[in-house]
XYZ file of C-alpha atoms in Angstrom:
565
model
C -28.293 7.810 24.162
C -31.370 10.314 23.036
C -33.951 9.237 20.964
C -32.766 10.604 17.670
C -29.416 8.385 18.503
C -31.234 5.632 18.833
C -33.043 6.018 16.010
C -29.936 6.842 14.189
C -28.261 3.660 15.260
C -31.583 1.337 14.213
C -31.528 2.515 11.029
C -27.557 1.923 10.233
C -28.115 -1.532 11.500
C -30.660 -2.398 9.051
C -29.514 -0.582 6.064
C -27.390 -2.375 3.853
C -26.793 0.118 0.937
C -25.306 2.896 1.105
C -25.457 5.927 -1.557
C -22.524 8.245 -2.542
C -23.270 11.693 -0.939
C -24.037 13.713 -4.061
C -21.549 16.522 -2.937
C -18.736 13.902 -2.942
C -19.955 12.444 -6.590
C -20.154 16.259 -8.327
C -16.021 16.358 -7.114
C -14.847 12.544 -7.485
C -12.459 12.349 -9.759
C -14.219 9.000 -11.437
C -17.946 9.647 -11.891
C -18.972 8.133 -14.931
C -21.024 4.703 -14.404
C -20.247 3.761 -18.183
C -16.438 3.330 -17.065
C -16.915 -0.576 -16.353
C -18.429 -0.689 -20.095
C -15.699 0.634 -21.095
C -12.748 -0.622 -19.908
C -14.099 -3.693 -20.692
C -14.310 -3.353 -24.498
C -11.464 -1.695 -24.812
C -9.491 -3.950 -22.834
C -6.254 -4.581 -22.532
C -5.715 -0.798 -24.078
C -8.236 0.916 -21.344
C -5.048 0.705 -19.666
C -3.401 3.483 -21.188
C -5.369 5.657 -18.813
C -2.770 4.626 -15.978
C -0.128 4.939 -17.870
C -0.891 8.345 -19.236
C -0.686 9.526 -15.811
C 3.136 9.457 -15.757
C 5.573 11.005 -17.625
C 7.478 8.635 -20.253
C 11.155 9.755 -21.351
C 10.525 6.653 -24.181
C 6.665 6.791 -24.639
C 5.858 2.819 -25.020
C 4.878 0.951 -28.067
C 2.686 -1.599 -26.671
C 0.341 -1.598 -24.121
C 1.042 -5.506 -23.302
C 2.690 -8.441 -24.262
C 0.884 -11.225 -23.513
C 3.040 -13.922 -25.503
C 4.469 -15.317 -22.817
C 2.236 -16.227 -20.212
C 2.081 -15.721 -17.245
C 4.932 -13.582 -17.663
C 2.790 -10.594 -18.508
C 5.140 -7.265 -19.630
C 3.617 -3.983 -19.998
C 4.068 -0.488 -21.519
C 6.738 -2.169 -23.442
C 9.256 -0.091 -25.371
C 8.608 2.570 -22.960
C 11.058 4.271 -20.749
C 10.602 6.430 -17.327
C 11.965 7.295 -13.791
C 9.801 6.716 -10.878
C 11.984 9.555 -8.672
C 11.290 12.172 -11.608
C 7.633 11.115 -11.975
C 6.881 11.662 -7.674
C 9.113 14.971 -7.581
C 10.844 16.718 -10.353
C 7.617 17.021 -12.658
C 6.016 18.451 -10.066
C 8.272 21.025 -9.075
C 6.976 24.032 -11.297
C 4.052 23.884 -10.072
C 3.823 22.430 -6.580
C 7.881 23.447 -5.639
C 6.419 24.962 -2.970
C 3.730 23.095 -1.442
C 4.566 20.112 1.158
C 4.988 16.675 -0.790
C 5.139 15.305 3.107
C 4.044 15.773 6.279
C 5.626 13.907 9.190
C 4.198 13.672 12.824
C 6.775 12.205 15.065
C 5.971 11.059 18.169
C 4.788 13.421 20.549
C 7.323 12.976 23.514
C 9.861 13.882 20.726
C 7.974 17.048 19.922
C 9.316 16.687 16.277
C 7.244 17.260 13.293
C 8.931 17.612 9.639
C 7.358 19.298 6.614
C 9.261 18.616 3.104
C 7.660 20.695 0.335
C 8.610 19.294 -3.061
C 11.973 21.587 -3.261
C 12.950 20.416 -0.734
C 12.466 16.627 -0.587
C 13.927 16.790 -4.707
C 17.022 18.587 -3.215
C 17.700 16.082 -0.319
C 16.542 13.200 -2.298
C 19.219 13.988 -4.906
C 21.949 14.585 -1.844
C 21.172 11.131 -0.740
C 20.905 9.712 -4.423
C 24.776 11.242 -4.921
C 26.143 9.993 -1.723
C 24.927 6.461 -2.658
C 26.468 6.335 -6.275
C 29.345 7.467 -4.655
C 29.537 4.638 -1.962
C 29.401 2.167 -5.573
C 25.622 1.723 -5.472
C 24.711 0.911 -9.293
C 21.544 0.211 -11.620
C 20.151 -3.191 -10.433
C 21.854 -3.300 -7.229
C 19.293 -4.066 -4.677
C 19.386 -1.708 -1.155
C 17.884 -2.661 1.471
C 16.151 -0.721 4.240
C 15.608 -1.434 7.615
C 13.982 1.599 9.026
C 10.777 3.271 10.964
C 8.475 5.341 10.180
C 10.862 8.604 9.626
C 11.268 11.104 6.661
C 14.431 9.315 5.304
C 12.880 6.081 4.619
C 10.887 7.561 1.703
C 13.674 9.487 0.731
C 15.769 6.671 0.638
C 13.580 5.262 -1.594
C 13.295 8.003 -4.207
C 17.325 8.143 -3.999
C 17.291 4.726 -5.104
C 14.640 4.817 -7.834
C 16.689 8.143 -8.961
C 19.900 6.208 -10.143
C 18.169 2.998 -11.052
C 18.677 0.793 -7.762
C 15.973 -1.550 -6.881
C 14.841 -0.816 -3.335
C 14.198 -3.515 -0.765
C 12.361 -2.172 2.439
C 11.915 -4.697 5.361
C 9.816 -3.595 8.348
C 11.308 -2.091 11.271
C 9.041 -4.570 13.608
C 11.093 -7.378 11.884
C 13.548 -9.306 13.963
C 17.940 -9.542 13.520
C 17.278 -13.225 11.672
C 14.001 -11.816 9.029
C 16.600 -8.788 8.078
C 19.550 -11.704 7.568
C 17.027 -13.303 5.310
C 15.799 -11.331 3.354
C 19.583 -9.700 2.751
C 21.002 -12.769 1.401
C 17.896 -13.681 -0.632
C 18.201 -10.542 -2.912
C 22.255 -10.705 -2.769
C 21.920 -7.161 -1.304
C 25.275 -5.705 -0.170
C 24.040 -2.507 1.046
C 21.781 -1.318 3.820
C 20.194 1.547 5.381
C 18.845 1.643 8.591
C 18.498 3.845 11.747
C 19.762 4.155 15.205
C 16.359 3.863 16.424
C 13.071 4.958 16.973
C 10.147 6.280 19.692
C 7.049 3.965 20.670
C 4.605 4.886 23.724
C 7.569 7.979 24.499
C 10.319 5.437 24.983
C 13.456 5.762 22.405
C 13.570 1.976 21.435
C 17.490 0.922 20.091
C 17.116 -0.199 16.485
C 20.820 -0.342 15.160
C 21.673 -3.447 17.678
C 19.141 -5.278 16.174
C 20.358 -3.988 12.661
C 24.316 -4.903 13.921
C 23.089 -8.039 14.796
C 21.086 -9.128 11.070
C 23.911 -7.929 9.308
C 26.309 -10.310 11.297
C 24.233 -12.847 9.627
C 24.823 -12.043 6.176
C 26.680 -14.581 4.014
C 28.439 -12.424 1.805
C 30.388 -9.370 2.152
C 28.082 -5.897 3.138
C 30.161 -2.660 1.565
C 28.598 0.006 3.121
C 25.623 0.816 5.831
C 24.133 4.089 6.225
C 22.248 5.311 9.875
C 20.147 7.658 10.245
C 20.255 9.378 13.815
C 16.746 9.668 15.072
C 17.293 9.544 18.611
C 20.938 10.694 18.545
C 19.099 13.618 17.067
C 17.538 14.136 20.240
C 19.979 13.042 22.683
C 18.450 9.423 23.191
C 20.606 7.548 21.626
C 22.439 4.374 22.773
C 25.832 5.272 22.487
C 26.592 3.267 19.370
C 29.503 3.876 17.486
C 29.544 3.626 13.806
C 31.582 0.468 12.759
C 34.002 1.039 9.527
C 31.422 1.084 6.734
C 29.011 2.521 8.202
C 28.009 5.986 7.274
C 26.094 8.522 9.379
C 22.867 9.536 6.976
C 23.598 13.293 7.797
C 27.125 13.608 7.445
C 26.497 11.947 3.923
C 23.967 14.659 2.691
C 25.663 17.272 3.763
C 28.973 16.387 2.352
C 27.186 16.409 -1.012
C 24.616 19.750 -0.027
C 23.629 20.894 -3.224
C 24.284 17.919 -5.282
C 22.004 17.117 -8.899
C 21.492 13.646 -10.105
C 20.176 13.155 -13.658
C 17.573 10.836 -12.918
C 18.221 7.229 -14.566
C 16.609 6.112 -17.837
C 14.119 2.589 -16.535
C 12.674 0.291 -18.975
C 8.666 -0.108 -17.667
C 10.151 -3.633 -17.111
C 12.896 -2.936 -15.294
C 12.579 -3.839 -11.560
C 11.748 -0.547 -8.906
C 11.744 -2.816 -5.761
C 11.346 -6.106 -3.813
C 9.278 -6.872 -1.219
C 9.441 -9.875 0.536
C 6.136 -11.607 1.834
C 5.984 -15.029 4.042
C 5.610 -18.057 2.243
C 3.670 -20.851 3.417
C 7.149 -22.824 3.238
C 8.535 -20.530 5.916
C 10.926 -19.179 2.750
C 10.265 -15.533 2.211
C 9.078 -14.546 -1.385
C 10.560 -11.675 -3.259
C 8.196 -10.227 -4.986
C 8.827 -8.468 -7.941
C 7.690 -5.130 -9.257
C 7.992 -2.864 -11.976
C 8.922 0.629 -12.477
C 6.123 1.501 -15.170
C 3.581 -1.165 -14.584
C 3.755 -0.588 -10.617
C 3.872 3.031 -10.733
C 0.859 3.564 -13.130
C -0.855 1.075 -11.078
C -0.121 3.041 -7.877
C -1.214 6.385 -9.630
C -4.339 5.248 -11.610
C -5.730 3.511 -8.166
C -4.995 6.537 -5.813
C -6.835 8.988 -8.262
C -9.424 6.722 -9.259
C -10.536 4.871 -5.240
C -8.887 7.149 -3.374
C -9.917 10.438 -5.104
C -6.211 12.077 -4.312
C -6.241 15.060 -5.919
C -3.001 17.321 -5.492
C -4.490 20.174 -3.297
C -4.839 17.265 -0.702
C -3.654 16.535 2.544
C -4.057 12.894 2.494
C -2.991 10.560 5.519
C -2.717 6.682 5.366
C -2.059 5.465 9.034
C -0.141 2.198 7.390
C 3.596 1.340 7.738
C 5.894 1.536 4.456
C 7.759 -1.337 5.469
C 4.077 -3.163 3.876
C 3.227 -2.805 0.545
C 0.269 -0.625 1.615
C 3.041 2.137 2.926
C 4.592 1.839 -0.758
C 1.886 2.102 -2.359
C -0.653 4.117 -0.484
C 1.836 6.637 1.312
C 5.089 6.652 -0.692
C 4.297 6.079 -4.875
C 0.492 6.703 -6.160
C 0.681 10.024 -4.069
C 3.470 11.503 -4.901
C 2.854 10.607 -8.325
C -0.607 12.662 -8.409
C 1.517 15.466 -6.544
C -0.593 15.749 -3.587
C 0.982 16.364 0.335
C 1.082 12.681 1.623
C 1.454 12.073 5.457
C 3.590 9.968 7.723
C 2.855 9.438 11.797
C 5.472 7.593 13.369
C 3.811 6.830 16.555
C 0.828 4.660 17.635
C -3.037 6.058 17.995
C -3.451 5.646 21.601
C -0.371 7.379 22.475
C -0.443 9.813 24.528
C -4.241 9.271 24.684
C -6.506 7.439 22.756
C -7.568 10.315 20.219
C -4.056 10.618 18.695
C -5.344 9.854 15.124
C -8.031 12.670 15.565
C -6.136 15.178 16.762
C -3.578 14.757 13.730
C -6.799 14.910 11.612
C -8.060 18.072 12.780
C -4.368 19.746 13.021
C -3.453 18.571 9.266
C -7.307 18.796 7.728
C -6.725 15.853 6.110
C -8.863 15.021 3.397
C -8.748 11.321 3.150
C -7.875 8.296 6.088
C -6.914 5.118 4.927
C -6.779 2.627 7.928
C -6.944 -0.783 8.706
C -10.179 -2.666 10.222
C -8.404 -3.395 12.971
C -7.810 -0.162 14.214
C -11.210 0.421 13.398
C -12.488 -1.910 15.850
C -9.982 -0.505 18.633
C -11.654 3.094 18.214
C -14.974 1.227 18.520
C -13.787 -0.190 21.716
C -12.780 2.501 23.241
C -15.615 4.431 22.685
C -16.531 7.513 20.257
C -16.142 10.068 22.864
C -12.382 10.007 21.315
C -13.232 11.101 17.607
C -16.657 12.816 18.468
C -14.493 15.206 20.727
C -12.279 16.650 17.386
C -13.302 18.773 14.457
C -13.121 15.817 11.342
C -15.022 18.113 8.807
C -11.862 17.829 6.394
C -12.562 14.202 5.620
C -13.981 13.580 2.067
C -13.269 9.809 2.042
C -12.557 6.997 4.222
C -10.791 3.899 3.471
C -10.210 0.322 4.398
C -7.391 -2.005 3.917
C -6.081 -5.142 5.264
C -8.560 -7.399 6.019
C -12.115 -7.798 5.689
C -14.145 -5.015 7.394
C -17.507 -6.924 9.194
C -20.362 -4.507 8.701
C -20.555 -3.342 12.542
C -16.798 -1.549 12.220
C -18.030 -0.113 8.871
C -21.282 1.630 10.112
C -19.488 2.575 13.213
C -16.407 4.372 11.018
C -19.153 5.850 8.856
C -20.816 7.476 11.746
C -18.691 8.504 13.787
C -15.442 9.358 11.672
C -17.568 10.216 8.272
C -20.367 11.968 9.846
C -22.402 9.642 7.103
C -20.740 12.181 4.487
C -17.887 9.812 3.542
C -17.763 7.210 1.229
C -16.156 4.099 2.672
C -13.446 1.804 0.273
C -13.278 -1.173 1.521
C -10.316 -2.143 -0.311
C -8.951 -6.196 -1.333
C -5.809 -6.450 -2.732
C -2.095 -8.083 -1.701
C 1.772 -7.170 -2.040
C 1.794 -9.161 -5.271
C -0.682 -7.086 -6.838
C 0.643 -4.078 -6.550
C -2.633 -1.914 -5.307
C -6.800 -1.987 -5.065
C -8.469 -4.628 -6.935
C -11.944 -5.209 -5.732
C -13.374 -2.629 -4.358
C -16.029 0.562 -4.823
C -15.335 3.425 -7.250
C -16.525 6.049 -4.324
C -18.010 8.633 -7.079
C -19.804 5.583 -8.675
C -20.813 2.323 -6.929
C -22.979 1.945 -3.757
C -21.292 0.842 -0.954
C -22.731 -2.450 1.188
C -20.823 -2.770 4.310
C -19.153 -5.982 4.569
C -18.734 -6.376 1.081
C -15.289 -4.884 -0.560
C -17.269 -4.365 -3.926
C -17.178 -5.090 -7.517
C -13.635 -5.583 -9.117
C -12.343 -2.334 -10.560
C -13.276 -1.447 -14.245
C -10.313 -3.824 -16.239
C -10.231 -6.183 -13.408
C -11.721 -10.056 -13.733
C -12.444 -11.319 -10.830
C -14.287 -14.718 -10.964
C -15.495 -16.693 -7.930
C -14.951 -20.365 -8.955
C -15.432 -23.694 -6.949
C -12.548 -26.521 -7.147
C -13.596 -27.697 -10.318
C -13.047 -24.287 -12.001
C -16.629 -23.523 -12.663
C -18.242 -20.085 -11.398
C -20.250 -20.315 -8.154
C -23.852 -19.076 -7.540
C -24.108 -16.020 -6.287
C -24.316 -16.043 -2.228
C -21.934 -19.429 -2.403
C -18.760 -19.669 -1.262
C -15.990 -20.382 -3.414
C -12.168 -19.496 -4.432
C -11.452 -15.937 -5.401
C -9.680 -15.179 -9.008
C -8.184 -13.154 -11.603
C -8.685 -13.799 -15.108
C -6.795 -11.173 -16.697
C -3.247 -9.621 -16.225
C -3.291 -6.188 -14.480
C -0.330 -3.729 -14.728
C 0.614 -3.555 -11.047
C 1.208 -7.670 -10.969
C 4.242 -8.589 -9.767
C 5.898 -10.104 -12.644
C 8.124 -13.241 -10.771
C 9.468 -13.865 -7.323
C 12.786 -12.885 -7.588
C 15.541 -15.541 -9.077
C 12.637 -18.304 -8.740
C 10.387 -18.330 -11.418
C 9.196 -21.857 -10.875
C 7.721 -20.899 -7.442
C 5.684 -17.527 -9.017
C 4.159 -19.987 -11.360
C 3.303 -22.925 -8.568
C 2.190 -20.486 -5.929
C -0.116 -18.144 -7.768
C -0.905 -19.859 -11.215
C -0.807 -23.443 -11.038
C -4.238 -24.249 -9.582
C -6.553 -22.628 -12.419
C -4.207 -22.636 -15.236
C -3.207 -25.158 -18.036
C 0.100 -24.319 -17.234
C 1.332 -26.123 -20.788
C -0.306 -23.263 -22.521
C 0.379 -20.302 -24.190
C -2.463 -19.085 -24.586
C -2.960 -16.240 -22.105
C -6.711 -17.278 -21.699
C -5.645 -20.425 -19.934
C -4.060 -18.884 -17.060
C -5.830 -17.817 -14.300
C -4.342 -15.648 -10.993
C -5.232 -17.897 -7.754
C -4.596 -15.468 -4.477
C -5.637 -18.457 -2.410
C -8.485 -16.424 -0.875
C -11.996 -17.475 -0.045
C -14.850 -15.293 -1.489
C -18.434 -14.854 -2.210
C -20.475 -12.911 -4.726
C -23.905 -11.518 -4.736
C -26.380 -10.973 -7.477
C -24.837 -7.279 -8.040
C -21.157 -8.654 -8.458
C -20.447 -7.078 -5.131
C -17.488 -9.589 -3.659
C -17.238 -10.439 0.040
C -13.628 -11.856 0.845
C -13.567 -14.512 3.704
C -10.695 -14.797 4.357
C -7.478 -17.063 3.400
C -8.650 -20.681 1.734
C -6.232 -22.405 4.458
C -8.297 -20.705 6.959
C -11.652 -22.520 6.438
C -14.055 -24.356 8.247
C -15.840 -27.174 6.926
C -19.574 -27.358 8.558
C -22.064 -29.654 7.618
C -20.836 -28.943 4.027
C -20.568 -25.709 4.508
C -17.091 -23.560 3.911
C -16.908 -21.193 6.760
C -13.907 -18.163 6.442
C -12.464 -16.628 9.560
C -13.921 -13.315 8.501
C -17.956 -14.575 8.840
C -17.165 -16.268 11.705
C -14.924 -13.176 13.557
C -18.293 -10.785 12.306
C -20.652 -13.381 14.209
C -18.747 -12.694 17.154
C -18.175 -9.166 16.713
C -22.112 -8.919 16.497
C -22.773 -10.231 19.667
C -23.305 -6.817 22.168
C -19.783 -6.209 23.968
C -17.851 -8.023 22.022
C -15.055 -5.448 20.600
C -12.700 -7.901 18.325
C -12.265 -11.190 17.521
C -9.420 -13.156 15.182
């Protein structure tokens, strides 16, 4: 390491602000300091400014209706289809352009580009060929599927003709899909013959044969897609008597239009079920206005999407983060979203980079745990690739410690990118607490203040707000429009898990509930939040509470240590 490194590297480790490159700031689509003022005297109605990002076929009456807590409804009145908002309003002007960009693995030496044409005209192939099989409005589908094309697409097709989606990830086992099938009463699933890890083709409709088999009540139809059949890989399966091969279906209904369905901003646009600390999966509701404007208001506002973008989120859509962050609040802002299907050390540990430099993508929204693999294995890997495109980095996950962060702003940002570090959870929908990039100062280690409209308190058990630098219980005072509004059929457990410990649950006043994510948190003098962690994942020490994520970046900051959990 030369001198000027060295020096380089001293001064990261003792700085603990960070500014906003000025270049970034004069282009961020949220610049304006005076936004927190705002939104908060002008609250609940600052919220119009999400919801004004989508097109309304019923424009709403009310922004929300708080009279029945905590079963907030927003954008009331007010009708809309998600499908229409992420493709058809963008086909006069972007028709053309690529809505997605799909790296397959490399052994497959398959990469797919769907400009907005095209994705609207297979999207509405798939959407006929399901409301032909009998799939109606409220009739939950469920997907069990990689990281390919279709799986977005399947989605879209669903949201088209009013058909809650329910996506379960493709890592899942037989049993989880089983679950999760008979929890939402779903009778219909798509899924895939399988998929490529490390250059293997790995046989995913066995598994798929053998959740279904575990269904209680009767499945009409399944549809496969052939990914490896596609390439000759695949296992030989044949197709039992309701179940549909994904291709055959689109092509028997090339060229087909589907009006796109009328939702109420109430009405639901998926489930997604998250582990309960029962063992009992939780279906967690969403919305098709709330969600969506949530989705759309957070990408343009943290993530700075803008639609001559090429953005790439390295997540998986079977988690929220995919739905959100690679599927919805893009496509929504009309920008060219990207999907990799493979892993980033495969076939050699710069994978990630190299699809950065090929693509130019503008943003890359990872997880701190990937971070801390590129640490470990050294930044000969990114420092050996052209990553000039990058405008903003982003976090999301877990907590980042402030090691990973000053490594991923060196050696992926070049110390030109601002970092998000982003907090939020499947039940709220998107970003809660973190920076606004063209606004706040970043301190690494800490995810930020709460976005403008967003209360977060830190409280102790006794409800009271802790002193800054004290540990305490993170909350949400207020309703947000991306909430999930129950768990599904079980309305009794939404208000137990998430309400019950900070609320006077007797009331109906909407100032006496409070939002409990059952995560640990600090606050500092600026109102920058630090998230430790889950509150059933402390330590008590000498009085002290001690989260997993101070005591992981202890151990992470001891000289060749690489990760810790």
């Amino acid at each position: 390491m030369g001198d000027q490194d060295a020096e380089l590297e001293a001064r990261l480790e003792a700085q603990d602000v960070f500014e906003p490159p000025e270049s970034f700031v004069e282009q961020a689509n949220v610049a304006d300091p005076d936004i927190y003022a705002e939104f908060a005297e002008n609250w609940p109605e600052c919220w119009a400014t999400a919801a004004d990002m989508l097109d309304w076929e019923t424009e709403y009456d009310t922004v929300l209706d708080d009279s029945n807590p905590p079963f907030y409804e927003w954008f009331t009145g007010g009708e809309l289809n998600a499908s229409a908002n992420c493709i058809d309003r963008h086909l006069d002007e972007r028709g053309d352009e690529a809505a997605i960009e799909w790296v397959g693995e490399p052994t497959a030496e398959e990469n797919r580009t769907y400009t907005y044409a095209e994705l609207h005209r297979e999207v509405n192939e798939f959407a006929a060929a399901l409301r032909e099989m009998g799939v109606g409005e409220d009739d939950v589908v469920t997907m069990y599927m990689p990281m390919i094309p279709e799986l977005p697409i399947a989605m879209l097709a669903c949201a088209r003709i009013g058909a809650p989606h329910s996506v379960v990830f493709a890592g899942f086992s037989a049993d989880a899909l089983a679950t999760r099938m008979n929890a939402a009463d779903s009778e219909y699933l798509v899924t895939a013959d399988g998929y490529y890890r490390r250059g293997d083709p790995l046989d995913h409709l066995e598994k798929a044969n053998e959740g279904l088999s575990g269904v209680e009540h009767e499945v009409s139809d399944t549809v496969v897609v052939g990914r490896l059949a596609a390439n000759g890989d695949g296992h030989g399966h044949e197709l039992g008597e309701s179940q549909h091969d994904y291709d055959d279906l689109v092509a028997a209904h090339e060229g087909a239009e589907v009006e796109p369905v009328d939702r109420d901003a109430e009405d639901m646009l998926f489930l997604m079920y998250t582990s309960g600390t029962t063992g009992e999966p939780k279906g967690v509701k969403h919305t098709t206005g709330g969600y969506l404007s949530w989705a759309a208001w957070t990408s343009h506002a943290v993530l700075d999407v803008k639609p001559e973008d090429t953005y790439f989120c390295s997540a998986d859509i079977g988690w929220i983060t995919g739905h959100s962050y690679i599927v919805y609040g893009p496509l929504a802002l009309g920008t060219t979203t990207m999907m990799y299907e493979g892993t980033p050390d495969h076939p050699e540990r710069d994978r990630l980079w190299e699809i950065v430099e090929e693509y130019e993508a503008t943003q890359l929204y990872t997880a701190p745990t990937a971070i801390r693999a590129f640490m470990k294995w050294g930044s000969e890997f990114p420092d050996s690739h052209d990553l000039s495109s990058l405008r903003l980095l982003g976090t999301v996950g877990e907590p980042i410690n402030p090691r990973a962060w000053k490594w991923y702003y060196k050696h992926i940002g070049d110390e030109s990118c601002p970092i998000v570090d982003t907090w939020w959870q499947t039940e709220t929908g998107g970003m809660m607490v973190t920076t606004l990039p063209g606004v706040k100062e970043m301190k690494p280690g800490s995810a930020g203040p709460a976005l403008p409209g967003i209360d977060a308190e830190i409280l102790d058990t006794t409800g009271d707000p802790v002193e800054p630098g004290r540990a305490g219980y993170l909350t949400i005072q207020k309703p947000w429009p991306g909430m999930l509004r129950t768990l599904y059929q079980n309305d009794e457990r939404y208000i137990d898990e998430y309400w019950r410990e900070y609320s006077d649950t007797d009331s109906d006043d909407p100032e006496d509930w409070v939002y409990f994510p059952e995560d640990g948190a600090k606050i500092d003098e600026d109102g920058y939040i630090t998230v430790l962690g889950r509150v059933d994942d402390v330590l008590n020490v000498s009085g002290h509470r001690l989260g997993t994520m101070e005591i992981e970046s202890a151990i992470v900051g001891v000289e060749g240590v690489a990760e810790a959990a």
